[in-house]
CSV table of C-alpha atoms in Angstrom, one decimal:
chain,number,residue,atom,x,y,z
D,1,ASN,CA,4.8,6.3,-7.7
D,2,ALA,CA,5.5,6.1,-4.0
D,3,GLY,CA,7.7,3.3,-2.8
D,4,VAL,CA,7.0,1.0,0.2
D,5,MET,CA,5.9,3.2,3.1
D,6,GLN,CA,6.7,2.1,6.7
D,7,ASN,CA,5.7,4.0,9.8
D,8,PRO,CA,6.8,4.9,12.3
D,9,ARG,CA,10.5,5.2,11.4
D,10,HIS,CA,11.4,5.0,15.0
D,11,LEU,CA,9.3,3.5,17.8
D,12,VAL,CA,10.2,3.4,21.5
D,13,ARG,CA,8.3,1.2,23.9
D,14,ARG,CA,8.6,0.1,27.5
D,15,ARG,CA,8.8,-3.6,28.4
D,16,GLY,CA,5.3,-5.1,28.4
D,17,GLN,CA,3.7,-2.6,26.0
D,18,GLU,CA,2.5,-3.3,22.5
D,19,ALA,CA,4.2,-2.3,19.3
D,20,ARG,CA,2.4,-1.8,16.0
D,21,LEU,CA,4.4,-1.5,12.8
D,22,ARG,CA,2.7,-0.4,9.6
D,23,CYS,CA,3.6,-1.1,6.0
D,24,SER,CA,1.9,0.2,2.8
D,25,PRO,CA,3.2,-1.7,-0.2
D,26,MET,CA,3.9,-0.2,-3.5
D,27,LYS,CA,0.9,0.5,-5.7
D,28,GLY,CA,-0.1,-2.7,-7.5
D,29,HIS,CA,1.8,-5.0,-5.2
D,30,SER,CA,-0.2,-7.6,-3.4
D,31,HIS,CA,2.7,-9.6,-1.8
D,32,VAL,CA,4.1,-8.3,1.5
D,33,TYR,CA,7.1,-9.6,3.5
D,34,TRP,CA,8.3,-8.7,6.9
D,35,TYR,CA,11.9,-9.1,8.0
D,36,ARG,CA,13.8,-8.4,11.2
D,37,GLN,CA,17.4,-7.2,11.2
D,38,LEU,CA,19.8,-7.0,14.2
D,39,PRO,CA,22.9,-4.8,14.0
D,40,GLU,CA,25.5,-6.4,11.7
D,41,GLU,CA,23.2,-9.3,11.0
D,42,GLY,CA,21.4,-10.4,7.9
D,43,LEU,CA,17.7,-10.1,7.2
D,44,LYS,CA,15.7,-12.7,8.9
D,45,PHE,CA,12.4,-13.7,7.2
D,46,MET,CA,9.4,-13.4,9.5
D,47,VAL,CA,6.2,-13.7,7.5
D,48,TYR,CA,4.8,-13.5,3.9
D,49,LEU,CA,1.3,-12.3,3.3
D,50,GLN,CA,-0.9,-11.9,0.2
D,51,LYS,CA,-4.0,-9.8,0.6
D,52,GLU,CA,-5.9,-11.1,3.7
D,53,ASN,CA,-3.9,-14.3,3.7
D,54,ILE,CA,-0.8,-15.5,5.5
D,55,ILE,CA,1.1,-17.6,3.1
D,56,ASP,CA,4.2,-18.4,5.2
D,57,GLU,CA,4.8,-17.5,8.8
D,58,SER,CA,7.6,-19.9,9.5
D,59,GLY,CA,9.8,-17.1,10.7
D,60,MET,CA,7.4,-15.7,13.2
D,61,PRO,CA,7.9,-16.4,16.9
D,62,LYS,CA,5.0,-18.5,18.2
D,63,GLU,CA,4.0,-16.1,20.9
D,64,ARG,CA,3.4,-12.4,21.0
D,65,PHE,CA,3.9,-11.7,17.3
D,66,SER,CA,1.1,-11.5,14.7
D,67,ALA,CA,0.7,-10.0,11.2
D,68,GLU,CA,-2.1,-9.1,9.0
D,69,PHE,CA,-2.7,-7.6,5.6
D,70,PRO,CA,-6.4,-6.5,5.4
D,71,LYS,CA,-8.3,-6.0,2.2
D,72,GLU,CA,-8.2,-2.2,2.9
D,73,GLY,CA,-5.3,-0.5,4.6
D,74,PRO,CA,-1.7,-1.3,5.4
D,75,SER,CA,-0.1,-4.5,6.6
D,76,ILE,CA,0.4,-4.5,10.4
D,77,LEU,CA,3.1,-6.3,12.3
D,78,ARG,CA,2.0,-6.5,16.0
D,79,ILE,CA,4.2,-7.3,18.9
D,80,GLN,CA,2.5,-7.8,22.2
D,81,GLN,CA,4.2,-7.5,25.6
D,82,VAL,CA,7.5,-6.4,24.1
D,83,VAL,CA,10.8,-7.5,25.7
D,84,ARG,CA,14.3,-6.0,25.3
D,85,GLY,CA,15.2,-8.7,22.8
D,86,ASP,CA,12.6,-7.4,20.4
D,87,SER,CA,14.7,-4.3,19.8
D,88,ALA,CA,15.7,-4.4,16.1
D,89,ALA,CA,15.0,-2.9,12.7
D,90,TYR,CA,11.9,-4.3,11.1
D,91,PHE,CA,11.7,-4.1,7.3
D,92,CYS,CA,8.7,-4.6,5.1
D,93,ALA,CA,9.1,-5.4,1.4
D,94,SER,CA,6.5,-5.9,-1.4
D,95,SER,CA,6.4,-7.4,-4.8
D,96,PRO,CA,3.9,-7.5,-7.6
D,97,GLN,CA,4.0,-11.2,-8.2
D,98,VAL,CA,5.5,-14.3,-6.8
D,99,SER,CA,9.2,-14.7,-7.3
D,100,GLU,CA,9.7,-11.1,-8.5
D,101,PRO,CA,12.2,-8.7,-6.9
D,102,GLN,CA,11.2,-7.2,-3.6
D,103,HIS,CA,11.1,-3.5,-2.8
D,104,PHE,CA,11.9,-2.6,0.7
D,105,GLY,CA,10.7,0.2,2.9
D,106,ASP,CA,12.9,2.4,5.1
D,107,GLY,CA,12.2,0.2,8.1
D,108,THR,CA,11.0,0.8,11.6
D,109,ARG,CA,13.7,0.9,14.3
D,110,LEU,CA,12.1,-0.5,17.5
D,111,SER,CA,13.8,0.3,20.8
D,112,ILE,CA,12.6,-1.3,24.1
D,113,LEU,CA,13.4,0.5,27.3
Z,1,GLY,CA,16.7,-25.8,6.9
Z,2,GLN,CA,18.1,-24.0,4.0
Z,3,GLN,CA,21.6,-22.7,4.5
Z,4,VAL,CA,22.8,-19.5,2.9
Z,5,MET,CA,26.6,-19.0,3.1
Z,6,GLN,CA,28.2,-15.6,2.4
Z,7,ILE,CA,31.8,-15.5,3.5
Z,8,PRO,CA,33.7,-13.5,4.6
Z,9,GLN,CA,31.4,-11.2,6.5
Z,10,TYR,CA,33.6,-8.2,6.0
Z,11,GLN,CA,36.1,-7.1,3.4
Z,12,HIS,CA,38.2,-4.1,3.1
Z,13,VAL,CA,39.7,-3.0,-0.2
Z,14,GLN,CA,41.7,-0.1,-1.6
Z,15,GLU,CA,39.8,2.1,-4.0
Z,16,GLY,CA,40.5,0.9,-7.5
Z,17,GLU,CA,40.9,-2.8,-6.6
Z,18,ASP,CA,38.6,-5.5,-7.8
Z,19,PHE,CA,36.3,-7.3,-5.4
Z,20,THR,CA,34.6,-10.7,-5.6
Z,21,THR,CA,32.2,-12.3,-3.2
Z,22,TYR,CA,30.2,-15.5,-3.3
Z,23,CYS,CA,26.9,-16.8,-2.2
Z,24,ASN,CA,26.5,-20.6,-1.7
Z,25,SER,CA,23.4,-22.7,-1.0
Z,26,SER,CA,22.9,-26.2,0.2
Z,27,THR,CA,20.0,-26.7,-2.1
Z,28,THR,CA,19.1,-26.0,-5.8
Z,29,LEU,CA,17.6,-22.6,-6.3
Z,30,SER,CA,14.9,-21.4,-8.6
Z,31,ASN,CA,16.4,-17.9,-8.6
Z,32,ILE,CA,18.8,-15.7,-6.7
Z,33,GLN,CA,18.6,-12.0,-6.0
Z,34,TRP,CA,21.3,-9.6,-4.9
Z,35,TYR,CA,20.6,-6.5,-2.8
Z,36,LYS,CA,22.7,-3.7,-1.5
Z,37,GLN,CA,22.2,-1.9,1.8
Z,38,ARG,CA,24.0,1.3,2.6
Z,39,PRO,CA,24.8,2.0,6.3
Z,40,GLY,CA,21.6,3.2,8.0
Z,41,GLY,CA,19.6,2.5,4.9
Z,42,HIS,CA,17.3,-0.2,3.5
Z,43,PRO,CA,18.1,-3.1,1.1
Z,44,VAL,CA,17.9,-2.1,-2.5
Z,45,PHE,CA,17.4,-4.7,-5.3
Z,46,LEU,CA,20.3,-5.0,-7.7
Z,47,ILE,CA,19.7,-8.1,-9.9
Z,48,GLN,CA,17.9,-11.3,-10.2
Z,49,LEU,CA,19.4,-14.4,-11.8
Z,50,VAL,CA,17.2,-17.3,-13.0
Z,51,LYS,CA,19.0,-19.4,-15.6
Z,52,SER,CA,21.8,-21.8,-15.0
Z,53,GLY,CA,25.1,-20.2,-15.8
Z,54,GLU,CA,23.5,-16.8,-16.4
Z,55,VAL,CA,25.8,-13.7,-16.3
Z,56,LYS,CA,24.4,-10.2,-16.0
Z,57,LYS,CA,26.3,-6.9,-15.9
Z,58,GLN,CA,25.5,-3.5,-14.4
Z,59,LYS,CA,28.3,-1.1,-15.2
Z,60,ARG,CA,31.2,-2.3,-13.0
Z,61,LEU,CA,29.2,-5.0,-11.3
Z,62,THR,CA,29.1,-8.6,-12.8
Z,63,PHE,CA,26.7,-11.2,-11.4
Z,64,GLN,CA,26.9,-14.9,-12.2
Z,65,PHE,CA,24.6,-17.8,-11.4
Z,66,GLY,CA,26.4,-21.2,-11.1
Z,67,GLU,CA,25.7,-24.0,-13.6
Z,68,ALA,CA,24.2,-26.2,-10.8
Z,69,LYS,CA,22.1,-23.2,-9.6
Z,70,LYS,CA,23.6,-23.6,-6.1
Z,71,ASN,CA,25.9,-20.6,-6.0
Z,72,SER,CA,26.4,-17.1,-7.3
Z,73,SER,CA,29.1,-14.5,-7.5
Z,74,LEU,CA,29.3,-10.8,-7.5
Z,75,HIS,CA,32.3,-9.1,-9.0
Z,76,ILE,CA,33.0,-5.4,-8.8
Z,77,THR,CA,35.7,-4.0,-11.1
Z,78,ALA,CA,37.8,-1.0,-9.9
Z,79,THR,CA,35.9,-0.4,-6.6
Z,80,GLN,CA,34.8,3.1,-5.7
Z,81,THR,CA,33.9,4.7,-2.4
Z,82,THR,CA,30.3,4.6,-3.6
Z,83,ASP,CA,30.4,0.8,-3.5
Z,84,VAL,CA,30.5,0.8,0.3
Z,85,GLY,CA,27.7,-1.1,1.9
Z,86,THR,CA,26.5,-4.6,2.7
Z,87,TYR,CA,25.7,-6.9,-0.2
Z,88,PHE,CA,23.1,-9.6,0.5
Z,89,CYS,CA,22.1,-12.5,-1.6
Z,90,GLY,CA,18.5,-13.8,-1.3
Z,91,GLN,CA,17.9,-17.3,-2.3
Z,92,GLU,CA,14.5,-18.7,-3.4
Z,93,VAL,CA,14.2,-22.5,-3.3
Z,94,THR,CA,12.1,-24.1,-5.9
Z,95,GLY,CA,8.5,-24.4,-4.6
Z,96,ALA,CA,9.2,-22.3,-1.5
Z,97,ASN,CA,6.3,-19.9,-1.9
Z,98,SER,CA,8.4,-17.0,-3.1
Z,99,LYS,CA,10.1,-16.8,0.3
Z,100,LEU,CA,13.6,-15.5,0.1
Z,101,THR,CA,16.3,-16.7,2.6
Z,102,PHE,CA,19.0,-14.1,3.0
Z,103,GLY,CA,22.6,-14.7,3.9
Z,104,LYS,CA,24.3,-12.5,6.6
Z,105,GLY,CA,25.7,-10.4,3.8
Z,106,ILE,CA,29.2,-9.1,3.2
Z,107,THR,CA,30.1,-5.6,4.3
Z,108,LEU,CA,32.5,-3.9,1.9
Z,109,SER,CA,34.6,-0.9,3.0
Z,110,VAL,CA,36.7,1.0,0.4
Z,111,ARG,CA,39.8,2.9,1.4
Z,112,PRO,CA,40.1,6.1,-0.7
């Protein structure tokens, strides 16, 4: 039973480009969460999705960031017109039900040149 | 907004010493979850506490949920070098759509 799969593991973009981060939840999990982590910082909640619906996006910046979890395929975190401050590790987690423990992927390390 | 306090941020212990850390909330929680992240790795779920005053053990790790469901503790008996990592508590406020708010974590280093 594969865990949460995130790709790519490392992503390098130049300022102004778009970054697309993908997350396939564990089998049977319909709840997906995205977090951002800066070095020596905690996990900052960004968005919570449940198949095709955004449940809570209170942690998402108002501009340039969007997330989706389509009926078929992985969840996507999209960052448009990236800036240096977007450099961070982005973790995806999934859970089978509300309030159950979350299983994390290996993360995508995003670097902006 | 909800405040999650984990202090201190770093702790260094000698191998074999005991270690305790705390996680405090400004609001009453529906449950609290603890995760461990090794350097360069991803957070891994350790335990979930739901009931007031609940105590759970995992080998040398003991987790406790406060009576008022506003704080939690993690105690490690006789630390080993394999305990190195950052320990995060994730707090879920009642009615908060399953959203976890994490503290900054405490990074534990163990001197052999």
